[in-house]
Short mmCIF file of C-alpha atoms in Angstrom, two decimals:
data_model
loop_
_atom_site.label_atom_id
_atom_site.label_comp_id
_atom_site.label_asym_id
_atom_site.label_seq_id
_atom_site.Cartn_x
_atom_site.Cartn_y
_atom_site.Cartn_z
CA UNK A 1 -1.58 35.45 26.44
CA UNK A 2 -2.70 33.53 29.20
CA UNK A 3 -2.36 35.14 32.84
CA UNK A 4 -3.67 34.24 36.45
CA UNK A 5 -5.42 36.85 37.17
CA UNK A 6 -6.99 37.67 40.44
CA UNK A 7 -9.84 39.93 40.41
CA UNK A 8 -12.38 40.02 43.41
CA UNK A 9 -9.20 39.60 45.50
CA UNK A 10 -9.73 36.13 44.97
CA UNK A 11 -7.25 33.60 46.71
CA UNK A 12 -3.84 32.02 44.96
CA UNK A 13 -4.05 29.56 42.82
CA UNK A 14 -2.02 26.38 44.73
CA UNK A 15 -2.54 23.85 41.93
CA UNK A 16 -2.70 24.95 38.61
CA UNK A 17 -2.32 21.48 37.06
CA UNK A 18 -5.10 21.55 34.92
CA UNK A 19 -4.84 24.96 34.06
CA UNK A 20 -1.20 24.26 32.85
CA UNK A 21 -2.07 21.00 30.69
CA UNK A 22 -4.93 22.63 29.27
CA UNK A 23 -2.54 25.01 27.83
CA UNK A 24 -0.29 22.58 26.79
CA UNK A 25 2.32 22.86 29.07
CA UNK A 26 5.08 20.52 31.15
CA UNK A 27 2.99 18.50 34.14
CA UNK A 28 4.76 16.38 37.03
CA UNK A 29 1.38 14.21 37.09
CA UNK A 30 -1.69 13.82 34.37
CA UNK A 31 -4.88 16.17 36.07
CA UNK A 32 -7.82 14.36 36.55
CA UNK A 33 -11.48 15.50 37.48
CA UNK A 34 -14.87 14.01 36.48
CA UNK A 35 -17.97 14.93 34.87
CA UNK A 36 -20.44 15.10 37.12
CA UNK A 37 -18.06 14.93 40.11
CA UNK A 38 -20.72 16.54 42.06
CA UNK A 39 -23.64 14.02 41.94
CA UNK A 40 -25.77 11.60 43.12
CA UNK A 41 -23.72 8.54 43.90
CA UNK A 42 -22.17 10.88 46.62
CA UNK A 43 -24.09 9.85 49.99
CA UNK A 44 -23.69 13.60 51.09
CA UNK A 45 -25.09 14.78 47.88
CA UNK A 46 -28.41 13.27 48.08
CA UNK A 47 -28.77 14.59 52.08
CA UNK A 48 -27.97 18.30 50.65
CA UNK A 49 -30.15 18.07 47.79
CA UNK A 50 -33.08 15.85 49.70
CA UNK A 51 -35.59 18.44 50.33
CA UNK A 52 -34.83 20.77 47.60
CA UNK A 53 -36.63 20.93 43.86
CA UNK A 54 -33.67 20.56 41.90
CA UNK A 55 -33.73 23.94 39.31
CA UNK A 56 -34.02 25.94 43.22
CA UNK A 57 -31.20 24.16 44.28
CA UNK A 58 -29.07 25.60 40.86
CA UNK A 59 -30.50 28.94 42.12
CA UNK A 60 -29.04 28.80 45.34
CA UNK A 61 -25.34 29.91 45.49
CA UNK A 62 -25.08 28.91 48.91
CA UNK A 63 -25.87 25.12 47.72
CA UNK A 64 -24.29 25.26 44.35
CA UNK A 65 -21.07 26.09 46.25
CA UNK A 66 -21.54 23.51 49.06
CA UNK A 67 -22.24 20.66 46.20
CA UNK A 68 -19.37 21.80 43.82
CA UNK A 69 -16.78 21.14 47.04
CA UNK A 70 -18.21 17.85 48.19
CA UNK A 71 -16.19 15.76 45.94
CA UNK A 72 -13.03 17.79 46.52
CA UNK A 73 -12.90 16.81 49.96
CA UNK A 74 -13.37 13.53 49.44
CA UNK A 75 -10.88 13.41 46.46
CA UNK A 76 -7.40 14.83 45.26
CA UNK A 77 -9.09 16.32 41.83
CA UNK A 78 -7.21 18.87 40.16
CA UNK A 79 -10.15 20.71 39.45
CA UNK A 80 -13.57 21.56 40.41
CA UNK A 81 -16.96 22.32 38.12
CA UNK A 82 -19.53 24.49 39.42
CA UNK A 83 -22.60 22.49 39.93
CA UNK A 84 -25.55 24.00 37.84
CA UNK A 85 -27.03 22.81 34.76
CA UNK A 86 -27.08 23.02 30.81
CA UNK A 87 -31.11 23.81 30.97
CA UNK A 88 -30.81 27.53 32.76
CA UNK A 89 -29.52 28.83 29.44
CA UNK A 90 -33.76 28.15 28.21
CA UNK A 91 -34.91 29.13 31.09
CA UNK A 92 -33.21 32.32 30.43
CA UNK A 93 -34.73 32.38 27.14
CA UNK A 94 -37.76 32.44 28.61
CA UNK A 95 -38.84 28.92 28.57
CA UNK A 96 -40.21 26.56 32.06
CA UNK A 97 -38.65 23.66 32.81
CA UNK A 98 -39.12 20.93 35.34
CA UNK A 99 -37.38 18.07 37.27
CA UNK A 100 -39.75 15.08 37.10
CA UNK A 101 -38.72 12.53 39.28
CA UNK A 102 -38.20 9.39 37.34
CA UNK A 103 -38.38 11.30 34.06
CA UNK A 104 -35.64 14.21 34.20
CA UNK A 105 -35.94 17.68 32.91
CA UNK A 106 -39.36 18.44 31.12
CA UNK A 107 -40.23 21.51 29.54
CA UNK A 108 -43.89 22.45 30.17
CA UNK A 109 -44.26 24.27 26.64
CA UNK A 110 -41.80 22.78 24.15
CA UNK A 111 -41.04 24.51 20.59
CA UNK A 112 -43.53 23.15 18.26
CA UNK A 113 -44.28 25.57 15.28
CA UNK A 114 -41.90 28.04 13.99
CA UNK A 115 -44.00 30.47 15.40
CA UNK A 116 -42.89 29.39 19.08
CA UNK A 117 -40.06 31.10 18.14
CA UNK A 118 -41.43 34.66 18.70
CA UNK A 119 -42.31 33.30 22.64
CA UNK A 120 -38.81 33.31 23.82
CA UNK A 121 -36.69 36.76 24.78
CA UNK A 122 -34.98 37.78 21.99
CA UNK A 123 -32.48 40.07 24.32
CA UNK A 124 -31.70 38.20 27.56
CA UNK A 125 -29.64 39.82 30.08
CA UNK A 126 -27.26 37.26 31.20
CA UNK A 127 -26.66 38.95 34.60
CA UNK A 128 -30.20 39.35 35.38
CA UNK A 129 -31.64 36.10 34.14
CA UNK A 130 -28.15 33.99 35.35
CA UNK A 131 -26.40 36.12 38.01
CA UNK A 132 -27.11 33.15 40.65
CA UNK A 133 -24.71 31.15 38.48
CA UNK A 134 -22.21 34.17 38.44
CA UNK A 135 -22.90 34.03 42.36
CA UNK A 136 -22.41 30.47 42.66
CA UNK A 137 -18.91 30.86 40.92
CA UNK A 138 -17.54 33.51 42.72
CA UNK A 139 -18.94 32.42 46.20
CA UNK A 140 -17.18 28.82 45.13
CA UNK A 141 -13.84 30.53 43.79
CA UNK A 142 -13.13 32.09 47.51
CA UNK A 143 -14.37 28.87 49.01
CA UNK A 144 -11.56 26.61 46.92
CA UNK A 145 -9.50 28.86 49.08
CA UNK A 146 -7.05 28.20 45.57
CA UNK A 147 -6.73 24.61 46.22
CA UNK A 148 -7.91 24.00 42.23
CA UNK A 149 -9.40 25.82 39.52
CA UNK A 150 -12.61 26.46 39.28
CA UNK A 151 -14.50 25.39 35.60
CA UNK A 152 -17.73 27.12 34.42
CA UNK A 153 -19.68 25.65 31.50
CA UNK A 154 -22.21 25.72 29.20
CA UNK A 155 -24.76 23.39 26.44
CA UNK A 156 -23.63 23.99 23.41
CA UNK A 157 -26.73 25.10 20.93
CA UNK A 158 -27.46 22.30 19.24
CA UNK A 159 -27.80 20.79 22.63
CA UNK A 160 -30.26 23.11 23.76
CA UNK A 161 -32.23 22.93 20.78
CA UNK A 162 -33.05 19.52 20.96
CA UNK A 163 -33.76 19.92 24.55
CA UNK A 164 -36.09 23.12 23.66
CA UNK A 165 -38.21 20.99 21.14
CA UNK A 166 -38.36 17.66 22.05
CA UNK A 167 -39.82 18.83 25.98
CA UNK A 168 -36.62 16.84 27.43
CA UNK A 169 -34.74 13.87 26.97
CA UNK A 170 -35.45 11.35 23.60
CA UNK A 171 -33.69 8.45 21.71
CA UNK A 172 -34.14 9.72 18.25
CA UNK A 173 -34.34 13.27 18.49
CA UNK A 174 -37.00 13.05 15.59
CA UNK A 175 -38.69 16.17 16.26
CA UNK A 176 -35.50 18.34 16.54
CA UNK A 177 -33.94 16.88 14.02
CA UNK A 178 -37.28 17.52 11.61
CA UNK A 179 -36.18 21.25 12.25
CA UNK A 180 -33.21 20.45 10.65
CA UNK A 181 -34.55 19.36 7.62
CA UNK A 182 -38.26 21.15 7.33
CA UNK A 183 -37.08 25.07 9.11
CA UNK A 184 -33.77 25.21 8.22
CA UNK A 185 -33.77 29.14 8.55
CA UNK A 186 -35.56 29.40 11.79
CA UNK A 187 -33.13 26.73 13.44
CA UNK A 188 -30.35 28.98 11.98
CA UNK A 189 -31.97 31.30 13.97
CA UNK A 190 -32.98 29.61 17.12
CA UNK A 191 -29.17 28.57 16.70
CA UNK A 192 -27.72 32.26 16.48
CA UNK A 193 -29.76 33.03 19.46
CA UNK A 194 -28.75 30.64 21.57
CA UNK A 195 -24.78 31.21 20.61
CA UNK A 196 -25.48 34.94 21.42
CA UNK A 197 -26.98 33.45 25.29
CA UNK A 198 -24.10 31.30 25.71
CA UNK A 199 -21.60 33.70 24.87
CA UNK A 200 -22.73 36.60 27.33
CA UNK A 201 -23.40 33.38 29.77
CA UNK A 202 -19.64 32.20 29.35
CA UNK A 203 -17.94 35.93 29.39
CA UNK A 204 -20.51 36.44 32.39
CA UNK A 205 -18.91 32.94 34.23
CA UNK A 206 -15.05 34.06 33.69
CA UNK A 207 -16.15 37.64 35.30
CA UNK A 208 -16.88 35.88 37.98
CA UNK A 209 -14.09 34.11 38.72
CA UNK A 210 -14.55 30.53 36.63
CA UNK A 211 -10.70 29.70 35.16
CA UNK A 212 -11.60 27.58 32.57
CA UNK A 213 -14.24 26.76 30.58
CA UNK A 214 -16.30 23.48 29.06
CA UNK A 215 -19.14 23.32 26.41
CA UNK A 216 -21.29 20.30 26.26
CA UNK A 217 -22.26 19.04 22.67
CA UNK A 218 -23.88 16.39 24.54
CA UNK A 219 -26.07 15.57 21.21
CA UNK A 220 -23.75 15.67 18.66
CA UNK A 221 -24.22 11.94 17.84
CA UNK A 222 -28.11 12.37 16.68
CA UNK A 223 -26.43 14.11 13.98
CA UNK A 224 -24.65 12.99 11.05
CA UNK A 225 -21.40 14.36 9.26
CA UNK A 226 -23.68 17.11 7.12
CA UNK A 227 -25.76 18.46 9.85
CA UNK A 228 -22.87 18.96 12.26
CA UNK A 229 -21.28 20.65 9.63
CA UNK A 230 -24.64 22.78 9.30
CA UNK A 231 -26.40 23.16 12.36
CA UNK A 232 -23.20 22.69 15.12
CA UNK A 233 -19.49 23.24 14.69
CA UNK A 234 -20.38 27.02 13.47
CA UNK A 235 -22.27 28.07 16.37
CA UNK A 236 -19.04 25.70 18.44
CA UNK A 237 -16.54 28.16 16.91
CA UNK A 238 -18.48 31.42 17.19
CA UNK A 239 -18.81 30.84 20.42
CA UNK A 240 -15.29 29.98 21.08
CA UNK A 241 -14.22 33.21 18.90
CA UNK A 242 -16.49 35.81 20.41
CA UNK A 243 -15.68 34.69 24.15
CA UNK A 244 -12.32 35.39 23.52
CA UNK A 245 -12.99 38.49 22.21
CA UNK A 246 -14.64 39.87 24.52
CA UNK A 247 -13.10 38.50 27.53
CA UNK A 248 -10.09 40.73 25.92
CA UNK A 249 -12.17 43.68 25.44
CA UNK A 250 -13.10 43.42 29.04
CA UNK A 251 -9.59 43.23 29.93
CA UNK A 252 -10.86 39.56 31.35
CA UNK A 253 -8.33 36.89 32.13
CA UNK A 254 -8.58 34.40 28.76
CA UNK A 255 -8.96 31.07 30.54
CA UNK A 256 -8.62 27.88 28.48
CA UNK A 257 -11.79 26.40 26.49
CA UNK A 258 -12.93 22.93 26.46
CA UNK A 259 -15.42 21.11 23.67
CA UNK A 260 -17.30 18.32 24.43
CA UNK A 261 -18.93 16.53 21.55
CA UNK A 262 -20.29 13.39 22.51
CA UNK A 263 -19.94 10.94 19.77
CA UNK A 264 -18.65 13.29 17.00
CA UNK A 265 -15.42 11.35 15.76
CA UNK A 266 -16.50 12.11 12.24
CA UNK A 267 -15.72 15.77 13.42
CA UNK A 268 -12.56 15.35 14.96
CA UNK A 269 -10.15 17.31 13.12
CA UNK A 270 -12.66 20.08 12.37
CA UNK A 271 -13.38 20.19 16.32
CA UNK A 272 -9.60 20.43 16.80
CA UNK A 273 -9.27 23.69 14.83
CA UNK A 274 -12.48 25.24 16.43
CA UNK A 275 -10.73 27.41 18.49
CA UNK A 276 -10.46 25.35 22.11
CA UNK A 277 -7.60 24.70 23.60
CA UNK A 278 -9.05 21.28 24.99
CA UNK A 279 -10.80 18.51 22.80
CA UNK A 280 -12.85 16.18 25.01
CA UNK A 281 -13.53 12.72 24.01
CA UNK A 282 -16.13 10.02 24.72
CA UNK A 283 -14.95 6.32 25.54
CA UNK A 284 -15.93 5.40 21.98
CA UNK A 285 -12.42 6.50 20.13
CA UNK A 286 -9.31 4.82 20.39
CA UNK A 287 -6.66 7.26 22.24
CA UNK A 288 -3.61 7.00 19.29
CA UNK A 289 -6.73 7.65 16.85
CA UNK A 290 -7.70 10.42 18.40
CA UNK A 291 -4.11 12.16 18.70
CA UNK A 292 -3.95 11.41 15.17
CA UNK A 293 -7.06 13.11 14.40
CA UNK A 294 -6.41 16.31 16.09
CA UNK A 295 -2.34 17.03 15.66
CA UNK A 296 -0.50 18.16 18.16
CA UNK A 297 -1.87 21.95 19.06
CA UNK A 298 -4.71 20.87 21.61
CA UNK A 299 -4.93 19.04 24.76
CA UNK A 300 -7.03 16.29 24.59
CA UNK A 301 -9.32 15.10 27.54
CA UNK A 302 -11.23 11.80 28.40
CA UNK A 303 -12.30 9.20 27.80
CA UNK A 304 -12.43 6.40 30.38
CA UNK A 305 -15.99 4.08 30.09
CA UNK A 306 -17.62 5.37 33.02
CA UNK A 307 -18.68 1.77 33.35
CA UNK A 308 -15.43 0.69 33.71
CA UNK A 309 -15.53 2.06 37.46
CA UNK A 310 -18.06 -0.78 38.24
CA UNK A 311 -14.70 -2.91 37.81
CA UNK A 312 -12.79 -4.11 40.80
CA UNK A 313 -10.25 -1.31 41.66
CA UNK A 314 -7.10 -3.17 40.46
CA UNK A 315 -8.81 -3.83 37.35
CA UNK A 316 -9.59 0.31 37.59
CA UNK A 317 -5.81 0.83 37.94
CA UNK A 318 -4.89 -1.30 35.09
CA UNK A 319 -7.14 0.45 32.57
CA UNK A 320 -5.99 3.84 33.83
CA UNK A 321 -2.53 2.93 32.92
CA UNK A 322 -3.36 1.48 29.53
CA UNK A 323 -5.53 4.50 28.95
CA UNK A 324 -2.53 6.75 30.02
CA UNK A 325 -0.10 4.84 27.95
CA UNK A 326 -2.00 5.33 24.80
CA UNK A 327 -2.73 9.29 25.41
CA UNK A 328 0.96 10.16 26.59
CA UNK A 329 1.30 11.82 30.02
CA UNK A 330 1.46 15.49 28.68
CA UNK A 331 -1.35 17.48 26.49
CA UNK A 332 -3.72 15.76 28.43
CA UNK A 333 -6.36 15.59 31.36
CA UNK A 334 -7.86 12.31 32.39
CA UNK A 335 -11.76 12.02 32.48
CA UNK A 336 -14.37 9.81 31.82
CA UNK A 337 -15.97 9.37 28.69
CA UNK A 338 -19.17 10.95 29.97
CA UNK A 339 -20.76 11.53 33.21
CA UNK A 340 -20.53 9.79 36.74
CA UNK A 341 -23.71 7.25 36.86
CA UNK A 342 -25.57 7.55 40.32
CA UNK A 343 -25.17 4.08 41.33
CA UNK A 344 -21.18 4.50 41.28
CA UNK A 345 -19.36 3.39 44.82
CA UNK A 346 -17.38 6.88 45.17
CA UNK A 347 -14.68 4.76 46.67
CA UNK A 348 -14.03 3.57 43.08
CA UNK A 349 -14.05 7.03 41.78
CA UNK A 350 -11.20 7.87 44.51
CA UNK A 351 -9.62 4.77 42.61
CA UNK A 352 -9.37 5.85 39.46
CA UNK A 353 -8.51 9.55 40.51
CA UNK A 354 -5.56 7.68 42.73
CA UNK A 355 -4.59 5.35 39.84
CA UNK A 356 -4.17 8.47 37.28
CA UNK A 357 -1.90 10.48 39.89
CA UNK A 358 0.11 7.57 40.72
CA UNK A 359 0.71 6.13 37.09
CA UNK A 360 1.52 9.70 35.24
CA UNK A 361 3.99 10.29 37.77
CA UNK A 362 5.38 7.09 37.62
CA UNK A 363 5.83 6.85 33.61
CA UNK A 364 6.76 10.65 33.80
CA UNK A 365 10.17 9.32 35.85
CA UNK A 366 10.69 6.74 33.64
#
């Protein structure tokens, strides 16, 4: 049921690599990108984004586009991800956020009583609150002239949550999690909201020409086997369910779906039948464990220490190889375990991307 489909007279597709591993079929070579592949350790990156407040950059399709391609011409990824961010879904909603240098993203206004609740928009039109990421995308898709797919993406709602009522970034995640256990109902229904966003968001992305797509559980460790059970992997397969159908009701190409839990071994196997074609993995989980955990019907994706690229590049090369060894060459894209750090030399990046192309083709002829 999966098609290349080319609406927008968009350009062919000349490496479909990813696309074809993501749905589990035959590769000549492992496909590799990175998260955060657009970013700050890129010298070029900091020029473009130098004078610009960082949530009017993500607004700007012109930049957006410009930053997505700067690490494909520096690199031989297989694909690209359009450079916005996780935090436009609350802004959306309704809510102000801010880049504070030295800080990150701060929201002005946080959730703090149940109440709070009744502040955000309880209908958001995607298209009129997000069309510059629909822009971004499609402006991006004809500038990848088809050279790789293009990936769209979105924070997954627990994700968001935190983010909404902790004001930003936090170690604990003590006042989300008090949600959790004091509002149960209302985080249901922050929860439902935010999978009915992301949904329209996601649906809204493939419209405009994204060919695959990645949610980011990036808080799934703050929570424990019970709560994910609870408060995440429903929302993670609704969302999964109702893109696909209504990507078919809109006679929409169904692109392949990636899950990113960070830290959520303990929810392997229930992550593996959520519905994605693609199970992303942190560097924290053995690869052989991991196949074990999720059987043989997804694509798994990861999980290099994004530390290890501080290493000397032969020492890159060797754990590439080891990494590809215990993954197997097919039903799989290499990635790191989490995001590119900003003080990475991109010449090690190019490294590892080399050393994943050159050893999956090499244990593929042998």
């Amino acid at each position: 049921c999966f098609f290349i489909h080319s609406p927008k007279g968009f350009p062919k597709l000349k490496n479909d690599t990813f696309l074809r591993a993501a749905r589990g079929e035959e590769t000549e070579h492992t496909p590799v990108w990175c998260m955060r592949q657009a970013g700050r350790y890129l010298p070029e990156f900091r020029e473009t984004r130098a004078a610009q407040d960082f949530f009017a950059t993500c607004r700007s399709p012109k930049l957006c586009c410009e930053l997505t391609l700067q690490p494909l011409r520096r690199f031989p990824l297989d694909a690209a991800i359009i450079f916005s961010d996780i935090l436009v879904v609350p802004q959306a909603l309704g809510m102000e956020v801010v880049m504070v240098p030295g800080k990150g993203p701060t929201f002005t206004e946080p959730l703090k009583e149940v109440e709070d609740l009744l502040k955000l928009r309880q209908k958001v039109d995607v298209t009129a609150e997000l069309g510059y990421v629909f822009q971004a995308i499609t402006l991006t898709r004809h500038s990848l002239e088809g050279r790789v797919p293009l990936i769209g993406f979105s924070g997954a709602p627990w994700t968001l949550m935190s983010y909404m009522i902790e004001g930003g970034g936090s170690n604990t995640m003590a006042k989300a999690k008090s949600w959790l256990y004091c509002h149960p109902e209302a985080s249901h229904r922050l929860l439902r909201l935010l999978t009915d966003v992301i949904t329209d968001y996601l649906v809204g992305q493939v419209a405009a020409g994204a060919q695959a797509l990645q949610l980011f559980e990036s808080h799934a460790g703050h929570l424990g086997p019970e709560q994910f059970q609870e408060f995440a992997l429903p929302y993670i397969r609704d969302i999964a369910q109702a893109v696909k159908s209504k990507l078919k009701e809109e006679a929409l190409p169904l692109v392949p779906m990636i899950i990113f839990a960070k830290d959520a071994h303990y929810a392997l196997r229930d992550l593996a039948h959520a519905g994605y074609e693609v199970v992303g993995l942190d560097w924290t989980i053995r690869p052989q464990e991991a196949r074990a955990q999720t059987g043989k019907d997804v694509t798994l994706q990861g999980n290099l220490d994004p530390c290890a690229l501080y290493a000397p590049k032969e020492k890159i090369g060797e754990l590439v190889k080891k990494m590809l060894e215990g993954f197997g060459t097919q039903r799989y894209i290499a990635n790191l375990g989490h995001g590119l750090y900003p003080d990475m030399n991109p010449e090690h990046v190019g490294s590892f991307v080399e050393a994943v192309h050159a050893h999956s083709r090499h244990i593929n002829k042998h």
